[in-house]
Structures are given as C-alpha cells and as structure tokens.
C-alpha cells in the first residue's frame, strides 16, 4: 500500500514539470513576373513572430425554462450521447432569473439564480431550487420535497490560469408510503404517522478547480480539481467522499492530444459498522484526429485494496460517406462505485444499512452516426460485462424498504436516437434503448428496466414568444420477486406530458405544465406507485 502511494506521488511531481518549445521563424516567398531583368537592392528582413489572440474565457449564463421532472434512467446506463436542441442566440444577458409556480397535488416550485458579479475576470453567483408535492389526501404519506442552494465563483488571473468552484447544500425528503400497498397481506389496514416513515438525505458538498485559461507556450493544458461531500440521513447513516484529480494534456499540431490523468477517490460509510471504498486511477491516452479518421489509444489502470486492474480505453471512428455515415467502435472499462450517495440517488427507498462495493465493468460498443437531410441519428450496439451489478429487492417488512444484491451480469444493449428540425418552428427528438441481461446467480435483474423509449417535440409560435412542448415516456414493467422463487413484472410506464411557455414582455413570462396526463399509477419500485396526474402553473422573470 505504501509503495502504491509513493508511485502515485512521483507521478504527480512528474506531471507538474514545465515544458517549452523552440519558436520557429516564418517563411515567405516572392514571385516576380517581368519582361526585363529587375534588380532588387538588399533589404533588411524583419522577423515578426506570430502572436495568438487572447482566448475568450468569459462565462455566459444561459437560462432554459424547463421544469424539474424526475426521469427514469436505465441502470447501468448505456453509452448514449444525446443530441441536444440548439438554443437561439440571446442578445441580452440577465443577471437574475426567477421561476415560481404552484400546482396539483399541493405542489410548490421555485427556481432562481443571481449573478452578483459579472466581469471579464470574475464571476460570482448563486442558484436555488425547490420542488415539492403532497398527495396524502389520496394516498397516505405520498409526498416528497427537494431543496438545493449552490454558490459558484470563477476568477481569471493575469497569469494565464483560472480558479473556480462550487459550494452548496441539498436536502431530499421523502416518506416510505409503500405500506399502503400491503393491505392484502395484513388483517387490518396499516397506517403510520408521517414522522414514523420519514426519510431525509442532507448533503453538503464543495468542489474547486484550477486550470489554464489561456494557451501555454508549448500547447500544454493542465487542470487540478478536488471534490468533497458529507451526507447523512434520518436513520444515522453517514457518508463522506473525497476525490482529487490531476490532468495534463500536450497537443501536437493543435489537434492530437496526449493526456495523463491521476485520480484518487475515497469514500467512508458508517451505520452500525464502518466501511471504506478507496480507488486510485492512472489514465494515459493519445488521440489522433484527421478529416476522415480518428482514434484514441489508452488505458485505465485502477487500484483497489492493493489489487491492480488494467482496462483498455480504445475508440476509433471513420467518416465513411462525408458526414452522412460515420462508423465507430470502442472498448472501455473501469470501476464504478456503489456507495450510499449513488445508490440512494437511483433508489431513494433504500435501506440505510447496505454493503458498498465497486462494480467492475468492461464495455464493448460500436455503431454508426451521421446526418441525412437534416436528420441527425446515432445507432449503437454494446456488450457489457459487469461484476457486482447492483440489484434491488424489498426487505419484507410492514414498511417496505430495499436491500441491495450484487451479481455478475452480461448485458447486451441496443440503442438509437434521432433529432431533426421538421420545420423552422418545430423540432423532434427521440431515443430508444433495449437491454438484455444474462445473470450468473439471480433469476432476473430485479428492478432494472430493459426497454426505455422517449420522444419529445417543441414548437415555437408568435415570433417565438410562445413555446409548446409535448413528451411521451415509455418503459417496461421491472421484474420483482413475488414470494419464494416466483417472479413477476410490475405495470409499465406510459407517461404523456405537455407544457407551454409564453413571454408576456422581455422580462416577464408565464408557464404551465401537465405531467402524467393518463394518470398512470405505475410502480417503479415495488409497493410505491408514482405520482398520478400532476401539474404546475407559474410566472418567470428575468432582469
């Protein structure tokens, strides 16, 4: 263990050394076309070395009037690079943005941000978000609330580097209302006070980063970052995390990067016992870019509990038909933490006493992408081997919570996505993903979805003052244990949602959003039906 730390320390020192390149003189040629012999007198040559213009590193804040809406995400997620909507360029920069609304059932929403300082060399701002809903009148203790405040700052020095960071606090409150679905299993109807089924996750976090904000003499980019958090819940579970990263990149011919990243990732978790999960990474890679062909060659060298693991980091792509068809393929691997923070982000109804582990994975993928007549597309097929894949099963108590099971799995993923601008004022985006699981011990991938389909459309009208959006979300019913060795699938998700935004003036607007219009009561987690029909209306302001 001490040898490993010494090696990493040596590499850190090595990455910090400076590099320089010899400046070259510009070349020039003169063609003289005449019918007679011209004589040129001797002239003194002036060498004018080229100077790169200063890089524009000023921050520009863009605002998107998008309501917070929890989305179901596959776990583990396939490697999909979503095609984003391009926003219209803004002519005005607003220092303050506010959005507030109320809705059904007993919903409150607020989202805001303010920039205290907006200068070329200094930006200081704060963000705040709150969303809560209470459906207890229809289903006892079905309610939730989430609040987050975040401060951020970026300072650009006159020495060619910048310093930035965030500090914040997030609280997520929910209730274990799954007992309402157990009435058939007990002689009397179950009922609990809110305080007896309340869960709250409190998280303090901070991060900082130092990086070069202007090109260096030798085309060498560098960055150093640190991330830390402290998390606790209502049941005396606590977790802390510390992540330190150093990255250096040397550019050859302005387009071929040679990079080296060092990372240390520490996690400490306590409930009735103490656990630790500490990982170390060394990631060298080289990339080559040409007009028709690109490749990356590298490795992810990981260490955990004095054991070393070497994973490939390879990717290649070739432009087969002038941006119409680009073929790509790659191999990647590494360690993914299943700590308390990550697992409860995915399943908030988790038990507070869990076994935290790494997932060891290797992912092979390939596909095609491109653009044809304004339609951007991407299709991909992948094969992923995962050791310690996290699965979820209920604990069987009168207040249902979930335990974590780990298994080895092979996962075949087929995914695709398209986006297009049908008309000047109408855009469409859609994605689909299908996972096929082959488990070593468990019968089925408990509570992991296999099929997910999303499609959304956005239309702008009235000189873009009015925007109307519609979305369709589909997901298969997840497999669960139904007692003994039997299994079944829960009901699927069919969610149709719509929304509209209208800008009354340059500074004031209104919005409305209706979610789950079909009132689908799908159980994403066994015994916990999702919120049915719900919606929000409110105002937006910017100044």
XYZ file of C-alpha atoms in Angstrom, residues 131-367:
237
model
C -39.838 21.351 -5.704
C -42.369 19.563 -3.508
C -45.730 17.815 -3.832
C -48.157 16.258 -1.327
C -50.732 13.643 -2.379
C -51.508 12.466 1.174
C -55.233 13.118 0.740
C -55.379 10.394 -1.897
C -52.622 8.080 -0.628
C -51.375 8.361 2.944
C -47.901 9.911 3.220
C -47.269 10.024 -0.533
C -45.271 13.221 -0.646
C -41.760 14.466 -1.298
C -39.652 17.595 -1.325
C -36.242 18.598 -2.643
C -34.307 21.817 -1.971
C -30.850 22.846 -3.154
C -28.760 26.015 -2.871
C -25.449 26.404 -4.673
C -22.857 29.171 -4.727
C -20.355 29.390 -7.569
C -17.405 31.559 -8.498
C -14.772 31.765 -11.246
C -11.699 34.010 -11.082
C -9.408 34.525 -14.067
C -5.896 35.650 -13.168
C -3.492 37.650 -15.322
C -1.042 34.734 -15.131
C -2.902 32.600 -17.652
C -4.850 30.377 -15.281
C -8.287 30.443 -13.641
C -9.743 29.216 -10.368
C -13.365 28.142 -9.978
C -15.524 26.297 -7.517
C -18.914 25.497 -6.038
C -20.234 25.097 -2.516
C -23.738 24.005 -1.677
C -26.312 22.166 0.368
C -29.030 19.766 -0.794
C -31.844 18.147 1.147
C -34.176 15.481 -0.210
C -37.209 14.495 1.899
C -39.492 11.532 1.197
C -41.768 9.109 3.030
C -41.960 5.304 2.983
C -45.606 5.125 1.895
C -45.273 1.640 0.385
C -47.182 0.109 3.321
C -50.428 1.276 1.638
C -49.908 -1.485 -0.934
C -49.692 -4.234 1.730
C -53.321 -4.229 2.932
C -53.962 -7.685 1.462
C -51.055 -9.110 3.488
C -52.319 -7.946 6.891
C -55.654 -8.445 8.729
C -56.036 -4.696 9.385
C -55.270 -1.640 7.314
C -51.814 -0.235 8.012
C -51.438 3.408 8.991
C -48.407 5.388 10.188
C -47.722 8.906 11.348
C -45.604 10.894 8.928
C -42.697 11.132 11.375
C -42.508 7.319 11.606
C -41.950 6.842 7.863
C -39.963 9.990 7.106
C -36.579 9.866 5.391
C -34.342 12.846 4.725
C -30.973 12.978 2.983
C -28.828 16.018 3.833
C -25.735 16.624 1.728
C -23.081 19.329 1.979
C -20.688 19.483 -0.967
C -17.875 21.602 -2.368
C -15.525 21.467 -5.315
C -12.690 23.562 -6.700
C -10.681 23.550 -9.907
C -7.530 25.241 -11.190
C -6.877 25.205 -14.931
C -5.087 27.144 -17.651
C -7.473 29.644 -19.217
C -5.034 30.732 -21.920
C -2.838 28.663 -24.265
C 0.601 27.878 -22.919
C 3.838 28.234 -24.866
C 4.099 24.512 -25.576
C 0.371 23.837 -26.158
C 0.121 22.144 -22.782
C -3.173 22.206 -20.872
C -3.433 21.374 -17.195
C -6.099 21.149 -14.501
C -6.330 20.144 -10.856
C -9.651 19.501 -9.134
C -10.940 18.458 -5.736
C -14.464 17.323 -4.813
C -15.795 16.508 -1.361
C -19.140 15.864 0.299
C -20.681 14.866 3.628
C -24.045 13.091 3.662
C -26.405 11.890 6.420
C -29.950 10.523 6.669
C -32.665 10.206 9.353
C -31.504 6.728 10.358
C -27.957 7.573 11.493
C -26.274 6.576 8.232
C -23.380 8.857 7.266
C -21.065 9.010 4.300
C -18.152 11.225 3.285
C -16.317 11.432 -0.002
C -13.079 12.996 -1.246
C -11.962 12.997 -4.884
C -8.703 14.533 -6.133
C -7.798 14.697 -9.817
C -4.845 15.979 -11.863
C -4.825 16.125 -15.666
C -2.193 17.226 -18.164
C -2.649 17.328 -21.947
C 0.005 18.046 -24.573
C -1.364 18.989 -28.008
C 0.542 18.072 -31.152
C -0.236 20.031 -34.311
C -3.182 21.632 -32.444
C -5.359 18.505 -32.799
C -3.611 15.374 -31.472
C -3.790 15.200 -27.639
C -1.540 13.182 -25.348
C -3.155 13.121 -21.884
C -2.447 11.741 -18.447
C -4.937 11.781 -15.561
C -4.321 10.835 -11.943
C -7.301 10.373 -9.630
C -7.842 9.338 -6.028
C -11.404 8.625 -4.884
C -12.094 7.958 -1.183
C -15.439 7.033 0.426
C -16.208 6.383 4.091
C -19.614 4.991 5.137
C -21.000 4.401 8.643
C -24.242 2.943 10.008
C -23.876 0.350 12.757
C -20.460 -0.506 11.297
C -17.838 1.370 9.297
C -16.881 0.686 5.680
C -14.444 2.306 3.274
C -14.193 2.235 -0.506
C -10.992 3.783 -1.872
C -9.973 3.760 -5.530
C -6.921 5.038 -7.389
C -6.721 5.635 -11.147
C -3.990 6.317 -13.702
C -5.369 7.103 -17.175
C -2.928 7.730 -20.050
C -4.258 8.109 -23.610
C -3.361 9.501 -27.024
C -5.766 10.743 -29.683
C -5.250 11.199 -33.415
C -7.676 13.294 -35.485
C -7.816 13.610 -39.260
C -10.552 14.632 -41.664
C -11.858 11.094 -42.149
C -10.335 9.029 -39.380
C -9.983 9.376 -35.613
C -8.746 7.071 -32.915
C -7.884 7.063 -29.219
C -5.482 4.627 -27.581
C -5.225 4.499 -23.821
C -5.728 2.567 -20.624
C -7.469 2.889 -17.281
C -5.166 1.493 -14.600
C -7.183 1.130 -11.398
C -6.222 0.065 -7.900
C -8.440 -1.071 -5.033
C -7.383 -2.810 -1.783
C -3.832 -3.282 -3.102
C -5.109 -5.023 -6.244
C -4.412 -3.588 -9.717
C -6.793 -3.753 -12.678
C -5.916 -2.703 -16.229
C -8.779 -1.791 -18.561
C -8.495 -0.708 -22.200
C -9.586 2.737 -23.348
C -9.835 2.428 -27.125
C -12.039 4.164 -29.659
C -11.898 4.598 -33.431
C -14.185 6.248 -35.952
C -14.095 6.646 -39.720
C -16.117 9.010 -41.885
C -17.451 6.541 -44.443
C -19.601 8.927 -46.503
C -18.956 12.657 -45.960
C -20.770 13.109 -42.637
C -23.707 11.012 -43.850
C -22.309 7.850 -42.259
C -19.605 7.653 -39.611
C -18.753 4.245 -38.181
C -17.311 3.967 -34.682
C -16.248 1.275 -32.219
C -14.560 1.161 -28.850
C -13.670 -0.663 -25.653
C -13.678 0.893 -22.198
C -13.689 -0.294 -18.617
C -13.155 0.659 -15.017
C -14.595 0.743 -11.516
C -17.986 2.248 -10.674
C -18.801 2.962 -7.053
C -21.968 1.618 -5.463
C -21.804 3.889 -2.431
C -24.689 5.241 -0.356
C -24.896 8.501 -2.304
C -25.042 6.876 -5.740
C -27.454 4.118 -4.734
C -29.930 6.430 -2.980
C -29.852 8.819 -5.936
C -31.065 5.884 -8.025
C -33.409 4.305 -5.438
C -34.380 6.720 -2.617
C -36.386 3.997 -0.807
C -33.187 2.114 0.007
C -32.419 0.712 3.439
C -29.848 2.702 5.411
C -27.754 -0.400 6.117
C -26.101 -1.545 2.924
C -22.900 -3.112 1.673
C -20.979 -0.637 -0.507
C -18.919 -2.152 -3.331
C -17.274 -1.391 -6.642
C -18.760 -2.594 -9.901
C -16.006 -3.832 -12.233
C -17.042 -3.458 -15.864
C -15.764 -3.777 -19.429
C -17.856 -2.350 -22.245
C -17.545 -3.161 -25.963
C -19.564 -0.953 -28.317
C -19.913 0.004 -31.951
C -22.334 1.674 -34.303
